Amino acid sequence: MDLLTSIGGGTGLILVTAASAYRKARLARRPAPAPPRTGGRTINPADYGLVPRTGLIVQGNEITPEVAAALEAARVGDWRPAAGYLGRRGTDWDLAWTRLGPFHDLVLEDDRWLQAWRQEQPDNADAALLHADGLVGVAWQIRSSKLAPEVSREQFEGFHRVLREAEQAAYEAIQLAPTHDPNPYVVLIAAAMGLNWPNDRFRALWSEIASRAPQHWRAHDRALQYWCQKWHGSHELMHGFIDNAIATAPAGSLLPMLKLEAFREQFTRDDEPMTAWQRPEVTAALDTALADLAAADPAHPRLMAARGWLAYGLTRNGRGAEATEQYRALGNMVTWPWSGFNDPVGSFVGMRADAVLAMLEAQAAGAGSHAAS
C-alpha cells in the first residue's frame, strides 16, 4: 500500500508536514516547553567567536550537493540517484540511518518515485525501509502533536491503522535487509510507542537492535522516549535504560549525551524549576558527557547533536564558559533540543546569550575576588 492510499482519498495534503510533525510528536501528551528567554539580555555574537543569527542553520535543513542532486532527480521521477546514495551506506548503521532523513521527508511530500523504485526493485531493502519509515511519518501526522485529550477519535483510529501498516512494512523490510542490519527494527520503536507495546515485547525488540548495533545513537534516542513517563515507562525506567547503555558503551560513543535528554524529559514532565539543572547528579552527568566527547571520533555522525546537548545542559547548569565553548564548536548549526521548539533559532540565540553573559559575570566576579585579595 502506498503512502497516499494509506490515508485514503488520494490527497497528499496531510503528508506535507509529516516529517516535522513526527519529530515534534516526541513531545506529545503535554504542552511544548517554553523556549529559553534572556529577559532582553543580548550580546554581539562576533565578539565571542559565535556565528550571527542570520548565519544559523537548523540541523536537518542542510544537505550535501550529492543529496541535493538525488532529491532533485527523485522529484522528477528518477529514483536511481537516491538508490545509489542509500546503497553506499556501509555498515555504520547509525550513519546509514542519518542518510535516510532527506529522502524520508521527500517521500512524505510525494512518494511516486519511491513507488516506481519498489515496482522495479521489489526486493530492494533500502526502498522497503524507506517505505516503512514513511508510513511512520504519516501516522504521526494523522495523530498530530497535540495532547491526547485534544486528539479526536478519528485521528487516533487513523493513527493506529497506519502504524499497524508501518509495523507490517517494517517486518517486510527485515526480511529483505541483511541479517545484521538493525534499522528496520529501529522503525518498529515508533510503532511500539504508538501501538502500546508492553514492556516485555519492547525489551525483545531492543535485544534485536542491541545485538546488531549496540551503540546505535538514534535507536537509543527513540527507545529513551518509549521508556519515559509520558509513554510506557517512568523516570526510573528511563534513567535505568540510559544508565545501562552508558555503562556498557565504549568511550566516545556519545551515548552519555542522552542522559541530559533524560533529565530534560524528567524536569519538563514534572514542571521542575530551572534550578533542577544545578543538582549534583546533573553536574556529574555533564562531566561524564564532556569526558566522552573528548574521546569521540571527530568524524562521529552525532558529534554536533552531542555538542548541542552539552551546550544546553552546561548553560542550564550555570557553566557559561564551558557552554560557550560548545556553542563556538557548533558553528552555524542549531541542533536538538532547540530544533524541536517552535522558534529553533530564536531559542538557540537566547540561550547562547545566557551562556556568554554567565561566562562574563563569572569572569567579573573572579576578577573582583582577585582584586580584593
Coordinates of C-alpha atoms in Angstrom, one line a residue:
M1 CA 0.0 0.0 0.0
D2 CA 1.4 3.4 -1.0
L3 CA 1.5 6.3 1.4
L4 CA -1.2 8.2 -0.3
T5 CA -3.6 5.3 -0.3
S6 CA -2.8 4.5 3.3
I7 CA -4.6 7.7 4.5
G8 CA -7.4 7.5 1.9
G9 CA -8.7 9.8 -0.7
G10 CA -5.5 10.1 -2.7
T11 CA -4.7 13.6 -1.4
G12 CA -1.1 14.4 -0.4
L13 CA -2.1 17.4 1.8
I14 CA -1.7 15.6 5.0
L15 CA 1.7 14.4 4.0
V16 CA 3.4 17.7 3.6
T17 CA 4.4 18.3 7.2
A18 CA 4.5 14.8 8.4
A19 CA 8.3 14.7 9.0
S20 CA 8.4 17.7 11.2
A21 CA 5.2 16.5 12.9
Y22 CA 6.8 13.2 13.8
R23 CA 9.8 15.0 15.3
K24 CA 7.6 17.3 17.4
A25 CA 5.3 14.4 18.4
R26 CA 8.1 13.1 20.6
L27 CA 6.8 15.8 23.0
A28 CA 3.2 14.7 22.6
R29 CA 0.8 14.4 25.5
R30 CA 1.9 17.6 27.2
P31 CA 2.4 21.2 26.1
A32 CA 5.7 22.0 24.4
P33 CA 8.1 23.7 26.8
A34 CA 8.5 27.4 26.6
P35 CA 11.6 28.5 24.7
P36 CA 14.5 29.8 26.8
R37 CA 14.4 33.6 27.3
T38 CA 17.1 36.1 28.0
G39 CA 15.0 38.8 29.6
G40 CA 16.2 41.2 27.0
R41 CA 19.9 40.5 27.6
T42 CA 21.7 40.4 24.3
I43 CA 25.3 40.0 23.0
N44 CA 27.2 40.7 19.8
P45 CA 28.0 37.1 18.8
A46 CA 31.0 38.0 16.7
D47 CA 32.7 39.4 19.8
Y48 CA 32.8 35.9 21.2
G49 CA 33.6 33.9 18.1
L50 CA 30.0 33.0 17.5
V51 CA 28.0 32.9 14.3
P52 CA 25.4 35.7 14.0
R53 CA 21.8 34.8 14.0
T54 CA 21.5 35.4 10.2
G55 CA 24.1 32.7 9.5
L56 CA 22.5 29.9 11.6
I57 CA 21.0 26.8 10.1
V58 CA 18.7 24.3 11.8
Q59 CA 20.1 20.8 11.8
G60 CA 18.3 18.7 9.2
N61 CA 17.9 21.5 6.7
E62 CA 21.5 21.2 5.4
I63 CA 22.2 18.8 2.6
T64 CA 25.3 17.9 0.5
P65 CA 25.4 18.6 -3.2
E66 CA 25.1 14.8 -3.9
V67 CA 22.0 14.6 -1.8
A68 CA 20.6 17.7 -3.4
A69 CA 21.1 16.3 -6.8
A70 CA 19.5 12.9 -5.8
L71 CA 16.5 14.8 -4.3
E72 CA 16.0 16.8 -7.5
A73 CA 16.2 13.7 -9.6
A74 CA 13.6 12.0 -7.4
R75 CA 11.2 15.0 -7.7
V76 CA 11.1 14.4 -11.4
G77 CA 10.6 10.6 -11.0
D78 CA 14.2 9.3 -11.3
W79 CA 14.8 7.2 -8.2
R80 CA 18.2 5.8 -9.3
P81 CA 20.5 8.5 -7.7
A82 CA 18.7 8.1 -4.4
A83 CA 19.1 4.4 -4.6
G84 CA 22.8 4.7 -5.4
Y85 CA 23.3 7.0 -2.5
L86 CA 21.4 4.9 0.1
G87 CA 23.1 1.8 -1.3
R88 CA 26.5 3.1 -0.3
R89 CA 25.6 3.3 3.3
G90 CA 28.3 0.9 4.6
T91 CA 27.8 -0.9 8.0
D92 CA 27.8 2.1 10.3
W93 CA 24.1 1.6 10.9
D94 CA 23.5 4.8 12.8
L95 CA 25.2 6.8 10.0
A96 CA 23.1 4.8 7.5
W97 CA 20.0 5.9 9.4
T98 CA 21.0 9.6 9.1
R99 CA 21.2 9.1 5.3
L100 CA 17.5 8.3 5.1
G101 CA 16.4 11.6 6.5
P102 CA 16.1 13.9 3.4
F103 CA 14.5 11.1 1.4
H104 CA 12.1 10.3 4.2
D105 CA 11.0 13.9 4.0
L106 CA 10.6 13.8 0.3
V107 CA 8.6 10.6 0.4
L108 CA 6.1 12.4 2.6
E109 CA 5.7 15.2 0.0
D110 CA 5.5 12.9 -3.0
D111 CA 6.1 9.1 -2.9
R112 CA 5.6 8.4 -6.6
W113 CA 9.3 8.0 -7.2
L114 CA 9.5 5.5 -4.3
Q115 CA 6.6 3.6 -5.7
A116 CA 8.4 3.4 -9.1
W117 CA 11.6 2.2 -7.3
R118 CA 9.7 -0.5 -5.5
Q119 CA 7.9 -1.7 -8.6
E120 CA 11.2 -2.0 -10.5
Q121 CA 13.2 -3.4 -7.5
P122 CA 10.6 -5.1 -5.2
D123 CA 13.4 -6.8 -3.2
N124 CA 15.4 -3.7 -2.5
A125 CA 15.9 -3.4 1.2
D126 CA 16.6 0.4 1.2
A127 CA 13.3 1.1 -0.6
A128 CA 11.4 -1.2 1.8
L129 CA 12.9 0.6 4.8
L130 CA 12.1 4.0 3.4
H131 CA 8.5 2.9 2.8
A132 CA 8.1 1.6 6.4
D133 CA 9.6 4.8 7.9
G134 CA 7.4 6.9 5.6
L135 CA 4.3 5.2 7.0
V136 CA 5.5 6.0 10.5
G137 CA 5.7 9.7 9.5
V138 CA 2.2 9.6 8.0
A139 CA 0.8 8.0 11.2
W140 CA 2.3 10.7 13.5
Q141 CA 0.9 13.4 11.2
I142 CA -2.6 12.0 11.5
R143 CA -2.3 11.9 15.3
S144 CA -0.6 15.4 15.5
S145 CA 1.5 16.5 18.4
K146 CA -1.5 17.7 20.5
L147 CA -2.3 16.4 23.9
A148 CA -4.2 13.2 23.9
P149 CA -7.5 14.8 25.1
E150 CA -7.3 17.1 22.1
V151 CA -6.9 14.3 19.5
S152 CA -10.1 13.1 18.0
R153 CA -11.3 9.5 17.9
E154 CA -11.0 9.6 14.1
Q155 CA -7.4 10.8 14.4
F156 CA -6.5 8.0 16.9
E157 CA -8.1 5.4 14.7
G158 CA -6.2 6.6 11.6
F159 CA -3.0 6.8 13.7
H160 CA -3.3 3.3 14.9
R161 CA -4.3 1.9 11.5
V162 CA -1.3 3.5 9.7
L163 CA 1.1 2.5 12.4
R164 CA -0.1 -1.1 12.1
E165 CA 0.7 -0.8 8.3
A166 CA 4.1 0.6 9.2
E167 CA 4.7 -2.3 11.6
Q168 CA 3.9 -4.8 8.9
A169 CA 6.1 -2.9 6.4
A170 CA 9.0 -2.9 8.9
Y171 CA 8.7 -6.7 9.2
E172 CA 8.8 -7.0 5.4
A173 CA 11.9 -4.7 5.4
I174 CA 13.5 -7.0 8.0
Q175 CA 13.1 -10.0 5.6
L176 CA 14.8 -8.0 2.8
A177 CA 17.6 -6.5 4.8
P178 CA 21.0 -8.1 5.6
T179 CA 20.6 -10.1 8.8
H180 CA 23.0 -7.7 10.7
D181 CA 21.0 -4.5 9.7
P182 CA 19.2 -3.1 12.8
N183 CA 17.4 -0.2 11.0
P184 CA 14.1 -2.0 10.2
Y185 CA 13.9 -2.8 13.9
V186 CA 14.6 0.8 14.7
V187 CA 11.5 1.8 12.7
L188 CA 9.5 -0.5 15.0
I189 CA 10.3 1.6 18.0
A190 CA 7.9 4.3 16.9
A191 CA 5.3 1.6 16.3
A192 CA 5.9 0.2 19.8
M193 CA 5.2 3.6 21.3
G194 CA 2.1 4.4 19.3
L195 CA 0.6 0.8 19.5
N196 CA 1.2 0.5 23.2
W197 CA 3.6 -2.5 23.1
P198 CA 4.0 -4.0 26.6
N199 CA 7.4 -3.6 28.2
D200 CA 8.5 -7.2 27.7
R201 CA 7.7 -7.1 24.0
F202 CA 9.7 -3.9 23.7
R203 CA 12.6 -5.5 25.5
A204 CA 12.6 -8.3 23.0
L205 CA 12.7 -5.7 20.2
W206 CA 15.6 -3.9 21.9
S207 CA 17.5 -7.1 22.1
E208 CA 17.3 -7.4 18.3
I209 CA 18.7 -3.9 17.9
A210 CA 21.4 -4.1 20.5
S211 CA 22.7 -7.4 19.2
R212 CA 23.2 -5.7 15.8
A213 CA 24.3 -2.2 16.7
P214 CA 24.9 -1.8 20.5
Q215 CA 25.8 1.9 20.2
H216 CA 23.1 3.0 17.6
W217 CA 22.5 6.6 18.8
R218 CA 19.2 7.2 17.2
A219 CA 17.8 3.9 18.4
H220 CA 18.8 4.8 22.0
D221 CA 17.3 8.2 21.5
R222 CA 13.9 6.7 20.4
A223 CA 14.0 4.0 23.0
L224 CA 14.5 6.6 25.7
Q225 CA 11.2 8.1 24.6
Y226 CA 9.5 4.7 24.9
W227 CA 10.7 4.3 28.5
C228 CA 9.8 7.8 29.6
Q229 CA 6.8 8.5 31.8
K230 CA 4.6 10.0 29.2
W231 CA 4.7 6.9 27.1
H232 CA 5.2 3.4 28.5
G233 CA 7.7 3.8 31.4
S234 CA 8.7 6.0 34.3
H235 CA 11.5 8.3 35.2
E236 CA 13.2 5.3 36.9
L237 CA 12.9 3.1 33.9
M238 CA 14.0 5.8 31.5
H239 CA 17.1 6.6 33.6
G240 CA 17.8 2.9 34.1
F241 CA 17.8 2.3 30.4
I242 CA 20.2 5.1 29.5
D243 CA 22.4 4.4 32.5
N244 CA 22.9 0.8 31.5
A245 CA 23.6 1.9 27.9
I246 CA 26.3 4.3 29.1
A247 CA 27.8 1.8 31.5
T248 CA 28.3 -0.8 28.7
A249 CA 29.3 1.6 25.9
P250 CA 33.0 2.3 24.9
A251 CA 34.4 5.8 25.5
G252 CA 33.5 8.1 22.7
S253 CA 30.1 6.5 21.9
L254 CA 28.4 9.9 22.7
L255 CA 25.5 8.0 24.4
P256 CA 26.2 9.9 27.7
M257 CA 24.6 13.0 26.0
L258 CA 21.3 11.2 26.1
K259 CA 21.4 11.3 29.9
L260 CA 20.9 15.0 29.5
E261 CA 17.9 14.4 27.4
A262 CA 16.5 12.1 30.1
F263 CA 16.9 14.9 32.7
R264 CA 15.2 17.4 30.4
E265 CA 12.4 14.9 29.9
Q266 CA 12.0 14.4 33.6
F267 CA 12.3 18.1 34.6
T268 CA 9.8 19.2 31.9
R269 CA 7.4 16.5 32.8
D270 CA 7.4 17.3 36.5
D271 CA 7.4 21.1 35.8
E272 CA 10.6 21.4 37.8
P273 CA 12.3 24.8 38.3
M274 CA 15.4 25.6 36.2
T275 CA 17.5 25.2 39.4
A276 CA 16.9 21.4 38.9
W277 CA 19.7 21.6 36.3
Q278 CA 22.1 22.5 39.1
R279 CA 21.7 19.3 41.0
P280 CA 24.8 17.2 41.7
E281 CA 23.6 14.3 39.6
V282 CA 23.2 16.7 36.6
T283 CA 26.7 18.1 37.2
A284 CA 28.1 14.6 37.3
A285 CA 26.3 13.6 34.1
L286 CA 27.7 16.7 32.4
D287 CA 31.2 15.8 33.5
T288 CA 30.8 12.3 32.1
A289 CA 29.5 13.6 28.8
L290 CA 32.4 16.1 28.5
A291 CA 34.9 13.3 29.0
D292 CA 33.1 11.1 26.5
L293 CA 33.1 13.9 23.9
A294 CA 36.8 14.3 24.3
A295 CA 37.2 10.6 23.5
A296 CA 34.9 10.7 20.5
D297 CA 36.0 10.3 16.8
P298 CA 35.9 13.9 15.3
A299 CA 34.0 12.3 12.4
H300 CA 31.3 10.8 14.6
P301 CA 28.0 11.5 12.8
R302 CA 26.3 12.5 16.1
L303 CA 29.1 14.9 17.2
M304 CA 27.1 18.1 16.6
A305 CA 24.0 16.7 18.3
A306 CA 26.2 15.8 21.2
R307 CA 27.6 19.3 21.4
G308 CA 24.1 20.7 21.3
W309 CA 23.0 18.7 24.3
L310 CA 26.2 19.7 26.1
A311 CA 25.7 23.4 25.3
Y312 CA 22.1 23.2 26.6
G313 CA 23.0 21.3 29.8
L314 CA 26.0 23.4 30.6
T315 CA 24.0 26.6 30.2
R316 CA 21.3 25.3 32.5
N317 CA 23.9 24.1 34.9
G318 CA 25.4 27.6 35.1
R319 CA 28.7 26.7 33.4
G320 CA 28.8 29.6 31.0
A321 CA 32.4 29.3 29.8
E322 CA 32.2 25.6 29.0
A323 CA 28.8 26.1 27.3
T324 CA 30.2 29.0 25.2
E325 CA 33.0 26.7 24.1
Q326 CA 30.4 24.2 22.8
Y327 CA 28.4 27.0 21.1
R328 CA 31.6 28.0 19.3
A329 CA 32.2 24.4 18.2
L330 CA 28.6 24.2 16.9
G331 CA 29.4 27.0 14.4
N332 CA 26.3 27.8 12.4
M333 CA 24.4 24.7 13.5
V334 CA 21.2 24.8 15.6
T335 CA 20.7 21.2 16.9
W336 CA 18.2 19.3 19.1
P337 CA 16.8 20.3 21.6
W338 CA 16.3 23.7 20.0
S339 CA 15.3 22.2 16.7
G340 CA 12.2 20.9 18.5
F341 CA 11.0 24.3 19.5
N342 CA 8.6 26.4 17.6
D343 CA 11.3 29.0 17.1
P344 CA 14.5 27.0 17.0
V345 CA 16.9 29.8 16.0
G346 CA 15.4 32.3 18.4
S347 CA 15.5 29.8 21.3
F348 CA 19.1 28.9 20.5
V349 CA 20.2 32.5 20.2
G350 CA 18.6 33.4 23.5
M351 CA 20.2 30.6 25.4
R352 CA 23.6 31.1 23.8
A353 CA 23.4 34.7 25.0
D354 CA 22.6 33.5 28.5
A355 CA 25.8 31.3 28.4
V356 CA 28.0 34.1 27.3
L357 CA 26.6 36.5 29.9
A358 CA 27.1 33.9 32.6
M359 CA 30.7 33.5 31.5
L360 CA 31.3 37.2 31.6
E361 CA 29.6 37.5 35.1
A362 CA 31.8 34.7 36.4
Q363 CA 34.9 36.4 35.0
A364 CA 34.0 39.7 36.5
A365 CA 33.3 38.0 39.9
G366 CA 36.7 36.2 39.7
A367 CA 38.5 39.5 38.9
G368 CA 36.8 41.2 41.8
S369 CA 37.8 38.5 44.2
H370 CA 41.3 38.6 43.0
A371 CA 41.5 42.4 43.4
A372 CA 40.0 42.2 46.9
S373 CA 42.7 39.7 47.9

